[in-house]
XYZ file of C-alpha atoms in Angstrom:
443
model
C 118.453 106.472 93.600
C 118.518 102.983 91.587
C 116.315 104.205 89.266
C 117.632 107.565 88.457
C 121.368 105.994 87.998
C 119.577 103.498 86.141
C 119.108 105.936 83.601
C 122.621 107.499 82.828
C 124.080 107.269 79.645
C 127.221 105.368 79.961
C 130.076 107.740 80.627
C 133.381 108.324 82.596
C 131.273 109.895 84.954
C 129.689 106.404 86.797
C 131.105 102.763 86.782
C 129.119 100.943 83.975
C 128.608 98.141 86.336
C 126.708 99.989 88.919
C 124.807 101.780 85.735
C 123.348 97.861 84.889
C 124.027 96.697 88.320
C 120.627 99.516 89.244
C 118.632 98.910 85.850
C 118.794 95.221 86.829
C 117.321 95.821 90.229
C 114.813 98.380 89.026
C 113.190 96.361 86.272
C 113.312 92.957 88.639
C 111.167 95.180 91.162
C 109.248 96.544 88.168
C 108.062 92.661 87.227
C 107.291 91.950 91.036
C 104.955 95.654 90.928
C 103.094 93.738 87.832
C 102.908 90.111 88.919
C 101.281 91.239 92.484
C 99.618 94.197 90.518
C 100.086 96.554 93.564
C 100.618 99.621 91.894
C 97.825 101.941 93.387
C 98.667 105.933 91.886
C 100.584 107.126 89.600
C 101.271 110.959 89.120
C 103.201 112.814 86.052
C 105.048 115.674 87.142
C 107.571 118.137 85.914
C 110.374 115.920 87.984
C 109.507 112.875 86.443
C 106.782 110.035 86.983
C 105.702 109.083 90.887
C 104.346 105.768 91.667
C 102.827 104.527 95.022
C 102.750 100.539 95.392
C 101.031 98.761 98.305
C 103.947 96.415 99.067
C 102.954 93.501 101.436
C 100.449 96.182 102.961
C 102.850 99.262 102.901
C 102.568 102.031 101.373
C 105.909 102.413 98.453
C 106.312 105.888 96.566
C 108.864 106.512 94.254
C 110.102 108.490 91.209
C 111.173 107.785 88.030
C 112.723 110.551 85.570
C 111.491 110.914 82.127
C 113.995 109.273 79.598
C 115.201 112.382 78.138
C 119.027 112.790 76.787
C 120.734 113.437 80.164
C 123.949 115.819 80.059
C 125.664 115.206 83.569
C 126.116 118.588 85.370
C 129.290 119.471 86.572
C 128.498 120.768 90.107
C 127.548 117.401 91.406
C 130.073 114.704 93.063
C 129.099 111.779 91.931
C 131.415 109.851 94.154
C 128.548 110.255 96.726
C 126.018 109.789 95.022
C 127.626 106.232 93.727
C 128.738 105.548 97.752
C 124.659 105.955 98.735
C 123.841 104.015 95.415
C 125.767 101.401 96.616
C 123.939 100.476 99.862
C 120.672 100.841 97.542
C 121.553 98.388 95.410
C 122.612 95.781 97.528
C 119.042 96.420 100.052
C 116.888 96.548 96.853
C 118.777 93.030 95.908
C 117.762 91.937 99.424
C 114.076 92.894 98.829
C 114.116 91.630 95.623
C 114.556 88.020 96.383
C 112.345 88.036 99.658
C 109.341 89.945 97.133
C 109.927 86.904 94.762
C 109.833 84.349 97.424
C 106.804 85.595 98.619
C 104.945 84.806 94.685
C 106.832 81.640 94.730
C 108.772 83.325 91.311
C 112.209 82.121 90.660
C 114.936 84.532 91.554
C 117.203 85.863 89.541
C 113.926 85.866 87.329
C 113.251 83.749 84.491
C 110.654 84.512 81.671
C 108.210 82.069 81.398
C 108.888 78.794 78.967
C 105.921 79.876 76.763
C 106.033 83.666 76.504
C 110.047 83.333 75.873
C 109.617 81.318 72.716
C 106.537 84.175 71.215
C 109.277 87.060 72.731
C 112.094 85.500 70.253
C 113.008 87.555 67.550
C 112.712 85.986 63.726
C 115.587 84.460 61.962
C 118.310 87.276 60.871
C 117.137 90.278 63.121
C 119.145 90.988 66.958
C 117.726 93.456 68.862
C 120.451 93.073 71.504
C 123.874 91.132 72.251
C 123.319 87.565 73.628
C 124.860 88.757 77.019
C 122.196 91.745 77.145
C 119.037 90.786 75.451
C 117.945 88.732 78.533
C 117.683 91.945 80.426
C 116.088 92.949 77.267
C 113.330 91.441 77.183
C 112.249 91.457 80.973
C 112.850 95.347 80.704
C 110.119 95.153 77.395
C 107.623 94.220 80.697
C 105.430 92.173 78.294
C 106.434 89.037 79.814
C 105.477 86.836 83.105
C 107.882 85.489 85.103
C 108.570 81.470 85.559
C 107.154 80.110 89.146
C 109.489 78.174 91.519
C 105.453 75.452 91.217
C 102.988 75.995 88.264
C 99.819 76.906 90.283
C 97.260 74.590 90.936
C 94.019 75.028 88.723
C 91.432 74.762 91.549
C 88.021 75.986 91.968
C 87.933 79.373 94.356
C 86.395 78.794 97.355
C 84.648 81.544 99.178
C 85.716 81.513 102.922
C 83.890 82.695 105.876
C 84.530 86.216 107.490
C 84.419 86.959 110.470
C 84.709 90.269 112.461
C 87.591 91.423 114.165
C 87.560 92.183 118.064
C 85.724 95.678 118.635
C 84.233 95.709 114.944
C 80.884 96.149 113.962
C 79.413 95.208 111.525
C 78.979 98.442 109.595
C 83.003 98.727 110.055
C 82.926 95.010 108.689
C 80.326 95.790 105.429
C 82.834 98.727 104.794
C 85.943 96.894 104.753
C 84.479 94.041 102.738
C 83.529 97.038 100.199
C 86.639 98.461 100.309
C 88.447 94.970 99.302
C 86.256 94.526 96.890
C 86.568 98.091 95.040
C 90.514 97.342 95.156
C 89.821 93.557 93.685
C 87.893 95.553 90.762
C 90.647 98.472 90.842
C 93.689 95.156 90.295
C 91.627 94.152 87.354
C 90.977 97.677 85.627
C 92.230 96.683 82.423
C 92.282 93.375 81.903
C 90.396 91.672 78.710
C 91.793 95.376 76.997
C 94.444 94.859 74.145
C 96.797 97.801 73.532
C 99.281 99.096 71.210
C 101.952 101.938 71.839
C 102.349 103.714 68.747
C 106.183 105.019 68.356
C 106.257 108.498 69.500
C 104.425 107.389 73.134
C 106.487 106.588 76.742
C 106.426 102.867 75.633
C 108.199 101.662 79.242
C 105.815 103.759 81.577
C 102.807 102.870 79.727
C 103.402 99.276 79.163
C 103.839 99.222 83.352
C 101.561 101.000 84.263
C 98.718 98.846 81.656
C 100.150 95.613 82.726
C 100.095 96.474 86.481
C 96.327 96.332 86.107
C 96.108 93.071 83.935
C 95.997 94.770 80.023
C 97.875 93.276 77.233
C 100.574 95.637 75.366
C 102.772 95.788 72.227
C 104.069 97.675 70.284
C 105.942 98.333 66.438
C 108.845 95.150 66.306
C 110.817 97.502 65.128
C 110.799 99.880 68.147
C 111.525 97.653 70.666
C 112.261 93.841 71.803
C 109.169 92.127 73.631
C 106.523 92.764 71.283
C 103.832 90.343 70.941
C 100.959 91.676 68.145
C 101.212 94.192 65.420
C 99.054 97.198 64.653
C 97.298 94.534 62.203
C 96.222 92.656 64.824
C 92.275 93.337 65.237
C 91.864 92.195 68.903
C 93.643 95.435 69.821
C 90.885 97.783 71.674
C 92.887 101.022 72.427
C 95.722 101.958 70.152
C 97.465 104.751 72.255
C 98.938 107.936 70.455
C 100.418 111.157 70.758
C 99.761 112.860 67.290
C 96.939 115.416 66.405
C 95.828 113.205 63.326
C 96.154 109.448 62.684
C 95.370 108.094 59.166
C 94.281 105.309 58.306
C 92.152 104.528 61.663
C 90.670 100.744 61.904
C 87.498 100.486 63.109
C 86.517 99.071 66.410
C 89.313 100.322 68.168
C 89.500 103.618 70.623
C 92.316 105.756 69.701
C 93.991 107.681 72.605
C 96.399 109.985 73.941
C 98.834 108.384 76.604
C 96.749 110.606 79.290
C 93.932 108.279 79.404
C 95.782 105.695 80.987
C 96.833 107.670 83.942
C 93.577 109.186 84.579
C 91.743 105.778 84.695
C 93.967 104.418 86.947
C 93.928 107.068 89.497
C 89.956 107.524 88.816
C 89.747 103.980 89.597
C 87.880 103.146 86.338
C 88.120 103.708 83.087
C 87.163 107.609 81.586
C 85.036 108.770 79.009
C 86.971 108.456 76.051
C 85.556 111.406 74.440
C 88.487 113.601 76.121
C 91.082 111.958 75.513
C 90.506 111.264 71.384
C 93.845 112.382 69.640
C 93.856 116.829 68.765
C 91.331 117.574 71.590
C 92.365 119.697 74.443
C 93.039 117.379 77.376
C 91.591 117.933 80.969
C 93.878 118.437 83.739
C 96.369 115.638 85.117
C 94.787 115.774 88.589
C 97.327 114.531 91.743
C 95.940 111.035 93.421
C 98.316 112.183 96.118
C 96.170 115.441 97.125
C 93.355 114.856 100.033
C 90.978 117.727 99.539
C 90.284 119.043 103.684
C 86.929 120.854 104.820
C 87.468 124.042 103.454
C 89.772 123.405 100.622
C 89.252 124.647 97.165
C 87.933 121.350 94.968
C 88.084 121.535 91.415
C 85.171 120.521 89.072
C 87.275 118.188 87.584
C 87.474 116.360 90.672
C 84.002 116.756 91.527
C 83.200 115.167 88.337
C 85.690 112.586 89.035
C 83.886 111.948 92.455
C 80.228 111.966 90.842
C 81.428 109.165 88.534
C 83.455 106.609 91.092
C 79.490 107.006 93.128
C 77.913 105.856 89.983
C 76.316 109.290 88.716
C 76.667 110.458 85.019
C 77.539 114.372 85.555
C 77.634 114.782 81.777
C 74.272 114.689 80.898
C 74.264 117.297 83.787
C 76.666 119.548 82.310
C 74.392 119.601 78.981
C 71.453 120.374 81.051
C 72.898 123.008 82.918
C 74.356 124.730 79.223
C 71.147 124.300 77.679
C 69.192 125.642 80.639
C 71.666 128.545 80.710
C 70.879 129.639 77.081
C 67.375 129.141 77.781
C 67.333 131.424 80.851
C 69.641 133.710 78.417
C 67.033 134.295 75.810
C 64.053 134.374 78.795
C 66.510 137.495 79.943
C 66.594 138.995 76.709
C 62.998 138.424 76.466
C 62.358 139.873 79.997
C 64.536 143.214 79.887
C 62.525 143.797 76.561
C 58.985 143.342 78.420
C 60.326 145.347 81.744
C 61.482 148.514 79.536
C 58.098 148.540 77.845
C 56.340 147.910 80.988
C 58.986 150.448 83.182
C 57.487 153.155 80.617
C 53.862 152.143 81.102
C 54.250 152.457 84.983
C 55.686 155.931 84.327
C 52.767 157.170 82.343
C 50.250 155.791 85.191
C 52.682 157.048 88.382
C 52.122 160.733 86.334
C 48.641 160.778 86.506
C 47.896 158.710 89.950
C 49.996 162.055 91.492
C 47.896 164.580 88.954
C 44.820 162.623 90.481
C 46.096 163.156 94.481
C 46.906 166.856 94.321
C 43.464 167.221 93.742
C 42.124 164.881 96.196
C 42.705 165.865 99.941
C 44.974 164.170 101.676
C 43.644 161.596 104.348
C 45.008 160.544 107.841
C 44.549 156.580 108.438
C 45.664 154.028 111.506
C 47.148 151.102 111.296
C 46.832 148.379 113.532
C 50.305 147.127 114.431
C 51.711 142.777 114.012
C 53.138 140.811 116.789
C 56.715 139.629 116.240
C 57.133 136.064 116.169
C 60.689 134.530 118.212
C 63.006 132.854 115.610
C 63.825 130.185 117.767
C 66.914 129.097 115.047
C 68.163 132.308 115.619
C 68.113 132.637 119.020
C 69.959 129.272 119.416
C 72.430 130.511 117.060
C 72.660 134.145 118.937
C 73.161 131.804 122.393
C 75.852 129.547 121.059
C 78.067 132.846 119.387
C 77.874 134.015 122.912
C 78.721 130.936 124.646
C 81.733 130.927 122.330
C 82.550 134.588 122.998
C 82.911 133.899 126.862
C 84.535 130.606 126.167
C 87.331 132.638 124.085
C 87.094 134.959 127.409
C 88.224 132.258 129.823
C 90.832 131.079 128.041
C 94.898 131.476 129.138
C 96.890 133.877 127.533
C 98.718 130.700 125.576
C 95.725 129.539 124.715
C 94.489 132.166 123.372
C 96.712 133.051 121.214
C 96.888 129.304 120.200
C 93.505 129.355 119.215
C 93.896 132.546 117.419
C 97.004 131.329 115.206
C 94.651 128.621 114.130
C 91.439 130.657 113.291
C 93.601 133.043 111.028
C 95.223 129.753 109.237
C 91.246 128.791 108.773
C 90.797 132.049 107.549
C 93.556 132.222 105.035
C 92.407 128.609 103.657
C 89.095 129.905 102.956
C 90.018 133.396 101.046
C 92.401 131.179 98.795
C 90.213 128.724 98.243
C 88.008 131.621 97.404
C 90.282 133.269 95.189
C 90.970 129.842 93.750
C 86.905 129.632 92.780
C 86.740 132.689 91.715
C 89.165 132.205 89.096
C 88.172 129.614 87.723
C 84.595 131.227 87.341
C 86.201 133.528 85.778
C 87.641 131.404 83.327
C 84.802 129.246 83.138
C 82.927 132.224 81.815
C 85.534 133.267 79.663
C 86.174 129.590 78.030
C 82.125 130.280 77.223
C 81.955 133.490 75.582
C 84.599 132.162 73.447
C 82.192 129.054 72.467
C 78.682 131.158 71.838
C 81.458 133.278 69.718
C 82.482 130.724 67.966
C 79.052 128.802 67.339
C 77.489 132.597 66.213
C 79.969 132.710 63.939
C 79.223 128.847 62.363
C 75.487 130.023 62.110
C 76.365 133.072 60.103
């Protein structure tokens, strides 16, 4: 709720207090997400943008609309609306300051001596009045915050682990994998330089990058906060949402705002190939969907999958095309010889039967084979008929407990089913369309 009324244009509809009063709040929690870097997914929808933080070890989701003109409709009361906003704001406040306390950040917080002076504007150009451009500039997100002590530069010392009470130590080698793929996951980005070029989400992006240690700017002009230009060449990925960019400087990636998303709920950072400014972009897959036994799985997250274990399912994908043309001109090649040899075998079957009507016709015996026991298959015939009595035995409740599940098992499958067998469909189609389209290059 604080940060959709954070959002409202300022109108007779809401008190312009509460309005600042909840962009305030959201951008102080905003800094906390990105000094503990505990964002974890983040999901673009047709709502708006979802984010899931780990907060103190708990799981925090929420949504953020896209900054679109809003028109306020008229079939909503907005009296309460502002009444529930009201106990939102003054818990988030709450939170706030203990989430601060627990970084040892100063609250209300304070921009840090250094990065304030490089965030100050030059001589003869305000961004913002002097009451509003210190919310300014810790909205921009391209600060870090002042600490309550400057941390001690000491040397990290590893310390001892030891089990926990019941755990083995295959549960133990797991966990201590686990922490260390979400110690690599915290660091995703960092040592990356990026710029926003004007027509990108500057605010989501610039969150979202410095959540996971990146540097951002963007154009002065666009925004206060900015700390390189587009000259600067230190930048690695200059992020745009154009078909064409002219002039491009070498030695940097440029990429639609996409990219950034995917990485972070792939865990590591995507081929850039896919993401380079005019191509067709690969689905925006949901981090929040857990695939079941039986569900359908798209390729796209099998591919995902493939690459988190280390596999390159690329060079795959070529192999698999070029083996497919190859088997397509063997076919060719085959249905030619088969005709030729289909005609052959009907000259020969003609005279083989010319040559028996004149021979006589002779009675032979054969001796019979003894049928081997498939001993698979006779396990599996003794276990359907366990199961058959089994469903036999059962109570009437039961019963039809057990059947209400099967059919939901069932229905999974055939639309998972019809799920892959559309996408074969298009798969196939999406092909034709290339071999067209490559025929026609060659002539």
């Amino acid at each position: 709720m604080c940060f959709l009324f954070s959002t409202f244009p300022r109108t007779g509809k809401c008190h312009v207090q509460t309005i600042q009063l909840c962009r305030r709040l959201a951008v102080e929690f905003m800094n906390y997400v990105i000094a503990s870097r505990s964002l974890r997914k983040v999901f673009l929808s047709i709502k708006g943008i979802y984010y899931q933080a780990e907060v103190l070890g708990q799981p925090v989701t929420w949504i953020t609309p896209y900054t679109f003109a809003h028109d306020h409709p008229t079939d909503v009361d907005y009296r309460v609306m502002a009444t529930f906003t009201e106990f939102y704001t003054t818990l988030l406040g709450f939170v706030n300051f203990r989430l601060y306390q627990s970084l040892n950040l100063v609250y209300p917080p304070k921009i840090d001596g250094q990065t304030d002076t490089e965030l100050k504007p030059a001589e003869g150009t305000e961004y913002a009045m002097d009451s509003e451009s210190y919310l300014e500039k810790l909205s921009a997100l391209s600060a870090s915050l002042a600490r309550v002590l400057a941390p001690a530069h000491e040397d990290e010392v590893e310390m001892d682990e030891f089990p926990v009470e019941g755990e083995t130590a295959e549960q133990m080698d797991a966990r201590k994998q686990e922490q260390e793929a979400l110690e690599k996951h915290k660091k995703l980005f960092e040592g990356l330089r990026f710029f926003l070029n004007r027509e990108v989400p500057r605010e989501p992006l610039a969150f979202v990058i410095r959540c996971f240690g990146g540097q951002v700017s963007w154009d002065k002009s666009l925004c206060i906060g900015a700390t390189y230009d587009v000259t600067d060449h230190s930048i690695t990925h200059h992020i745009v949402d154009r078909p064409r960019v002219e002039p491009q400087v070498v030695g940097r990636y440029y990429l639609q705002p996409q990219w950034v998303f995917d990485s972070v709920n792939a865990k590591l950072c995507l081929p850039v190939a896919d993401y380079f400014p005019g191509v067709l972009l690969p689905p925006h897959l949901s981090p929040f969907v857990t695939e079941q036994e039986g569900d359908y799985v798209p390729p796209e997250k099998l591919k995902l999958l493939a690459m988190q274990r280390g596999e390159n399912p690329d060079d795959e994908s070529e192999e698999e095309d070029e083996e497919e043309e190859e088997e397509e001109d063997d076919d060719k090649e085959e249905e030619e010889d088969e005709s030729e040899k289909e005609e052959e075998m009907k000259l020969k079957k003609m005279e083989e039967q010319k040559a028996q009507s004149n021979k006589a016709l002779s009675v032979k015996v054969t001796a019979g084979k003894v049928r081997l026991e498939d001993k698979q298959r006779l396990e599996q015939e003794q276990q359907s008929e366990e199961k058959r009595l089994a469903i036999m035995m059962m109570k009437k409740r039961e019963k039809y407990l057990y059947k209400k599940i099967m059919f939901g098992k069932k229905r999974k499958v055939r639309e998972a089913n019809k799920l892959a067998a559309k996408r074969k469909a298009h798969d196939t189609a999406v092909k034709e369309e290339k071999k067209k389209s490559k025929k026609a290059r060659r002539a």
